[in-house]
Short mmCIF file of C-alpha atoms in Angstrom, two decimals:
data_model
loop_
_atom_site.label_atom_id
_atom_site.label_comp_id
_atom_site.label_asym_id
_atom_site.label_seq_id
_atom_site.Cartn_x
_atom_site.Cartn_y
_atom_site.Cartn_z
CA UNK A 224 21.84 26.29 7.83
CA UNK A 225 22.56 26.10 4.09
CA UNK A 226 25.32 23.32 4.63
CA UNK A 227 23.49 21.84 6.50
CA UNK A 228 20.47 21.46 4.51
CA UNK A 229 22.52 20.55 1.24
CA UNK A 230 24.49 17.93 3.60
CA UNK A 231 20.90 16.58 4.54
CA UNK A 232 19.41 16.58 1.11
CA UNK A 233 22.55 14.63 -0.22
CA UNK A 234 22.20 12.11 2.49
CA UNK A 235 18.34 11.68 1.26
CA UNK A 236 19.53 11.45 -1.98
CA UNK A 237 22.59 8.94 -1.57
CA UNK A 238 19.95 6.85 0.79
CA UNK A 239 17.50 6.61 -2.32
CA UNK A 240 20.11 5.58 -5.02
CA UNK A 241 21.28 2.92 -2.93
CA UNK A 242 17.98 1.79 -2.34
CA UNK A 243 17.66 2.03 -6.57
CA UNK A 244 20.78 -0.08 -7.06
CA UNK A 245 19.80 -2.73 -4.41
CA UNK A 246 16.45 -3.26 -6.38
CA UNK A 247 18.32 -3.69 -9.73
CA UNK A 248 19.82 -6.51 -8.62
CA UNK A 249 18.65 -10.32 -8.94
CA UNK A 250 16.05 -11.10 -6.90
CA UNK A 251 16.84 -14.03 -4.16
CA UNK A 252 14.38 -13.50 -1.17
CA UNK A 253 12.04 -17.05 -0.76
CA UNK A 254 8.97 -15.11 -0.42
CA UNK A 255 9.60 -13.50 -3.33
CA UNK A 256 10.64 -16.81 -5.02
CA UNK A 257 7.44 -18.77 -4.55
CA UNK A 258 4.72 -16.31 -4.43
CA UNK A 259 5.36 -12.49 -5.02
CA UNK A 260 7.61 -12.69 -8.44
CA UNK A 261 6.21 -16.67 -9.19
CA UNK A 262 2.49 -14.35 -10.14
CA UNK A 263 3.96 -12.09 -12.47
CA UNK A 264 6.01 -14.66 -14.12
CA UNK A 265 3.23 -17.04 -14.42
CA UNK A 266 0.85 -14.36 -15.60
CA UNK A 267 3.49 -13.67 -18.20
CA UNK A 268 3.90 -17.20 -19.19
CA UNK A 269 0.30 -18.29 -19.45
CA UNK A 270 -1.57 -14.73 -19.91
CA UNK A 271 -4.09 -15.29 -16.81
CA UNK A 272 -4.16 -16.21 -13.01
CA UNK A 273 -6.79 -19.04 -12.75
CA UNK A 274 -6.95 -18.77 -9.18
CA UNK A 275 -6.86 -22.06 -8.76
CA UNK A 276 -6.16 -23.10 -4.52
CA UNK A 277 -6.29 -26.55 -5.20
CA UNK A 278 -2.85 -26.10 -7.37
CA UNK A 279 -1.27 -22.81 -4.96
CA UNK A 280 -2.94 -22.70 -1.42
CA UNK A 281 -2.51 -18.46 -1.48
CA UNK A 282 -3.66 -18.09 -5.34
CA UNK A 283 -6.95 -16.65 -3.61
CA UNK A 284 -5.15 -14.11 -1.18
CA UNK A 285 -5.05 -10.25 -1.46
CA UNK A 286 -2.73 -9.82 -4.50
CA UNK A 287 -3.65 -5.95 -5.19
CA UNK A 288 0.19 -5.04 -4.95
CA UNK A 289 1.63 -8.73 -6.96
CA UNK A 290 -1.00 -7.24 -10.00
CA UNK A 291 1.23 -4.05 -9.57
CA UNK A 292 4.05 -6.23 -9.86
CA UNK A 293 2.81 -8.08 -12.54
CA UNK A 294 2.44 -4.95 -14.77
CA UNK A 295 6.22 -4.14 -13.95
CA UNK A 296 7.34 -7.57 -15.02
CA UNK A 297 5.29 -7.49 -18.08
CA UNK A 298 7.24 -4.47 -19.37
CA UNK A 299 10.51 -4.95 -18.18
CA UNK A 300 10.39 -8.39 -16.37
CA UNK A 301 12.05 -8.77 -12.54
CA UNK A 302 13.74 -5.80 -13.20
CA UNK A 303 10.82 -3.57 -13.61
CA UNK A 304 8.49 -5.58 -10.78
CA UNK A 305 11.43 -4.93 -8.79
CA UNK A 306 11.64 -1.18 -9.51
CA UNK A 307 7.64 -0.87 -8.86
CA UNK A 308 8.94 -2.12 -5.27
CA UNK A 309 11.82 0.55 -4.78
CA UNK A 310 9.28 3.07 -6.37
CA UNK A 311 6.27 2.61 -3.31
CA UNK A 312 9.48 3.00 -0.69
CA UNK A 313 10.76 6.13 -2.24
CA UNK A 314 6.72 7.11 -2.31
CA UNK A 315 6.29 6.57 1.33
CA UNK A 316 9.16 8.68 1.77
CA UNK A 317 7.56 11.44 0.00
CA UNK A 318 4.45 10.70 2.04
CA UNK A 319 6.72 10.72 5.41
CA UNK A 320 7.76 14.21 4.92
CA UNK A 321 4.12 15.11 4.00
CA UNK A 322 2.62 14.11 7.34
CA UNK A 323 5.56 15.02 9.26
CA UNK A 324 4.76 18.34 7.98
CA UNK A 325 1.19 18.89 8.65
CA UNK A 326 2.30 17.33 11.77
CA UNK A 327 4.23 20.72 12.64
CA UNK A 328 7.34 19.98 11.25
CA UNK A 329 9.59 22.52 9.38
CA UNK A 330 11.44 21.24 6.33
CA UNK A 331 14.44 20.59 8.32
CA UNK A 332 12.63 18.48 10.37
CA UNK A 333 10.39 16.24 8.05
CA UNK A 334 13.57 15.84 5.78
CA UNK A 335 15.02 14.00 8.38
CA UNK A 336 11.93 11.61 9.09
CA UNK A 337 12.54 10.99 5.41
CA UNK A 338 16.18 9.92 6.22
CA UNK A 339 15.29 7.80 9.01
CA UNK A 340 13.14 5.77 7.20
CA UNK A 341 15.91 5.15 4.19
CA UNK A 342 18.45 4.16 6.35
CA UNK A 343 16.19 2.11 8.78
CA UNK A 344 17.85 -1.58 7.96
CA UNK A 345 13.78 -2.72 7.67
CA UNK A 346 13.49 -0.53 4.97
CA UNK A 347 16.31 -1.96 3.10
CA UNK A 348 14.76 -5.49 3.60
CA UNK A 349 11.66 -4.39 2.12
CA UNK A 350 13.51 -2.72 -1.24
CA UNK A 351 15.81 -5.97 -1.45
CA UNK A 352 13.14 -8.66 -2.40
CA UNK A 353 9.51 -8.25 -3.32
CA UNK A 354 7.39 -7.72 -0.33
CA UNK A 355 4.05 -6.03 -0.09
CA UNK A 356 4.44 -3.66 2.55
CA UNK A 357 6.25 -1.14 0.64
CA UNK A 358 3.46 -0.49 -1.46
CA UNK A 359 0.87 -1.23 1.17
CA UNK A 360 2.25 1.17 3.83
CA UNK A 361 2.28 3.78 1.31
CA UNK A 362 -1.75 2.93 0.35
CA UNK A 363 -2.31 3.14 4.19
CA UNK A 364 -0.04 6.13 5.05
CA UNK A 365 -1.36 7.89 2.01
CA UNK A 366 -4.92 7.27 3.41
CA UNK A 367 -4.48 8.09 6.54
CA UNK A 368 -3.28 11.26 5.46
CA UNK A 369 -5.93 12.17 3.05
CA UNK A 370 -8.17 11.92 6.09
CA UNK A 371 -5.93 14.09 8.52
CA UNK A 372 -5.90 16.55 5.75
CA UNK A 373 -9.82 16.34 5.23
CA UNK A 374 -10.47 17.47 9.65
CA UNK A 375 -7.50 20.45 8.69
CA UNK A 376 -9.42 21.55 5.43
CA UNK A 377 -12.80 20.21 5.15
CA UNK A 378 -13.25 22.98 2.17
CA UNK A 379 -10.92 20.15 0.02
CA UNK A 380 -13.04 17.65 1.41
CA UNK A 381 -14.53 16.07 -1.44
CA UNK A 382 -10.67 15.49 -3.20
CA UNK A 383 -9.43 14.18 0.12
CA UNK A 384 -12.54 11.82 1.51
CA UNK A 385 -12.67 10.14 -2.26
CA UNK A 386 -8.49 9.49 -2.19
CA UNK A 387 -8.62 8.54 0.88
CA UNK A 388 -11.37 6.04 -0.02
CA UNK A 389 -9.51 4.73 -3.27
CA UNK A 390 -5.92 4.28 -1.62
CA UNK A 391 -7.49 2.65 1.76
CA UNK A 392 -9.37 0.52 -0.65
CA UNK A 393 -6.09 -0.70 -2.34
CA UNK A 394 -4.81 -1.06 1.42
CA UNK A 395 -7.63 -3.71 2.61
CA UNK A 396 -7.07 -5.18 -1.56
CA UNK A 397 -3.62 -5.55 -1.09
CA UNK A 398 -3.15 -6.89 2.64
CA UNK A 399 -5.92 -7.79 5.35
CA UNK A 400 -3.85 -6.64 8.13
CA UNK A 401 -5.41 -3.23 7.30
CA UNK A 402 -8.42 -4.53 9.02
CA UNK A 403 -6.05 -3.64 12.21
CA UNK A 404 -5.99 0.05 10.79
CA UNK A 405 -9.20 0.61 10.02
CA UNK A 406 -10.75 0.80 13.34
CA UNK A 407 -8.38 3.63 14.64
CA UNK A 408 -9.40 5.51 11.24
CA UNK A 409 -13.02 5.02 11.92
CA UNK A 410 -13.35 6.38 15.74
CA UNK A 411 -10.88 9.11 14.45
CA UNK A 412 -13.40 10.38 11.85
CA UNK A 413 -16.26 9.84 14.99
CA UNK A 414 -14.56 11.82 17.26
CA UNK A 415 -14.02 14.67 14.68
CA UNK A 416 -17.04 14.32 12.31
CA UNK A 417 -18.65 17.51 13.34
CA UNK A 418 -15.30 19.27 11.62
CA UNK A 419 -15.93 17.41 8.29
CA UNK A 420 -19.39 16.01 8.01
CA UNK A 421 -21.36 18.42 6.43
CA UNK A 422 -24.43 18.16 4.36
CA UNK A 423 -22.52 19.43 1.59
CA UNK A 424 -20.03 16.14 1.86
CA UNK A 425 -22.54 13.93 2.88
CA UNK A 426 -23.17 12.65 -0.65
CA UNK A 427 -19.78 12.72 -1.57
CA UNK A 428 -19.02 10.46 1.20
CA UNK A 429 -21.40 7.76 0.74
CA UNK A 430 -20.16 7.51 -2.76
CA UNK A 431 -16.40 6.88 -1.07
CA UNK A 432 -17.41 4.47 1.06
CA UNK A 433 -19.41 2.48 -1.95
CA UNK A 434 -15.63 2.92 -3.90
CA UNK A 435 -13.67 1.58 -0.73
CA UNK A 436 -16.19 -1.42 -0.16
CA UNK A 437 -15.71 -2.20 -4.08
CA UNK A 438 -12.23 -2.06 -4.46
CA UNK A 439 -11.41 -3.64 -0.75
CA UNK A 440 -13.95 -6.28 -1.39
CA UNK A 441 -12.83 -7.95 -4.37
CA UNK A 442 -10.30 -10.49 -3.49
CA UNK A 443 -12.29 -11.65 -0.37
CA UNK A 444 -15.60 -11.82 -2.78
CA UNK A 445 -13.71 -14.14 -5.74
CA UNK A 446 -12.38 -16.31 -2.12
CA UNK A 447 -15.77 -16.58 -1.01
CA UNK A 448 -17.10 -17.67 -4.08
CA UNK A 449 -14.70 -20.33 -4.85
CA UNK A 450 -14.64 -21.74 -1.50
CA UNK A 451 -16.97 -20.72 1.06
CA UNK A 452 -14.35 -18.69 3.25
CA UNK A 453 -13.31 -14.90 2.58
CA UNK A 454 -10.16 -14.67 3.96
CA UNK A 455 -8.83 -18.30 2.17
CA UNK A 456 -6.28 -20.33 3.36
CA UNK A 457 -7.00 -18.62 7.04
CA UNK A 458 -9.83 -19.45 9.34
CA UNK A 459 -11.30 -22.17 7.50
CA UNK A 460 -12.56 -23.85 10.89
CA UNK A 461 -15.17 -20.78 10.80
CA UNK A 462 -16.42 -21.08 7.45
#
């Protein structure tokens, strides 16, 4: 069992400094290219984001994770936007052992849900060029389990509803496909709210949810503003 663990944790390891040494390297992806390195280096060049659709038809999207990138890039340029990349993959994989454990999993077990997902070749896509979902699976994973932790323990509830609130907030921020996650969360904390709601959370969660409307609502306020229609370039037929 000892070889086999050390084998194991070398694999992890091995897994994560490739993962490292693919992100130092020049960045060539085209989505990358034209929107998710073009904000930092703009922002670097001219010291703002105007926003400005008429000029860049996306420059009123979600950017919570290219503002994450854009502090990266400010310090170290593509190298350290790319690293903030590699660094939310290798943070999901931390998160992946996390919930495979409450899940039931021994050590054993959830190390090798964290090996999967290194060697899975969509992971290496992600840590090869600047995408989003790195960074936005680990908002939504980390959410997610906040919440599952909050129905195990609800004597940590107040820690775990407010973190759950503030990374699921970055989630909907960052990417509005978490408006296909939030549903499932919501029935799941119906189904169980007799474990957690208590009137001793109850004003602790009303606070989260005014956090999670704040920080998910931002880019789809400054959209509707400027042009009438939330979600900007999408749906404008509806708005």
């Amino acid at each position: 069992a000892g070889v086999h663990q050390y084998l194991l944790y070398c694999a992890i390891s091995a897994a994560a400094m490739l993962h490292v040494l693919v992100g130092l390297m020049p960045e060539v992806g085209h989505d990358a290219l034209v929107t998710h390195l073009f904000v930092p280096a703009h922002v670097a060049h001219h010291q703002a984001w105007h926003f400005d659709a008429r000029t860049y038809v996306w420059a009123l999207m979600p950017m919570f994770v290219d503002w994450l990138y854009t502090a990266g890039y400010l310090f170290a340029g593509e190298t350290g936007a790319r690293m903030i990349n590699v660094g939310g993959i290798l943070l999901l994989a931390s998160l992946v052992q996390r919930l495979a454990q409450w899940a039931g999993a021994n050590r054993i077990g959830a190390s090798w849900a964290v090996l999967l997902l290194l060697v899975t070749p969509l992971t290496f896509l992600e840590s090869s060029s600047l995408f989003v979902e790195s960074i936005w699976s680990a908002l939504v994973v980390g959410g997610t389990l906040a919440l599952l932790r909050l129905h195990a323990k609800p004597a940590n509830g107040r820690t775990d509803i407010m973190l759950a609130a503030v990374l699921l907030g970055g989630a909907v921020a960052a990417k509005a496909l978490t408006f296909t996650v939030l549903p499932v969360l919501v029935l799941m904390m119906l189904v169980c709210a007799r474990r957690w709601f208590t009137r001793e959370l109850m004003p602790v969660a009303g606070f989260a949810l005014l956090v999670f409307v704040f920080l998910g609502a931002i880019p789809y306020a400054k959209a509707y503003v400027l042009t009438g229609n939330p979600v900007f370039p999408f749906f404008n037929a509806y708005f």
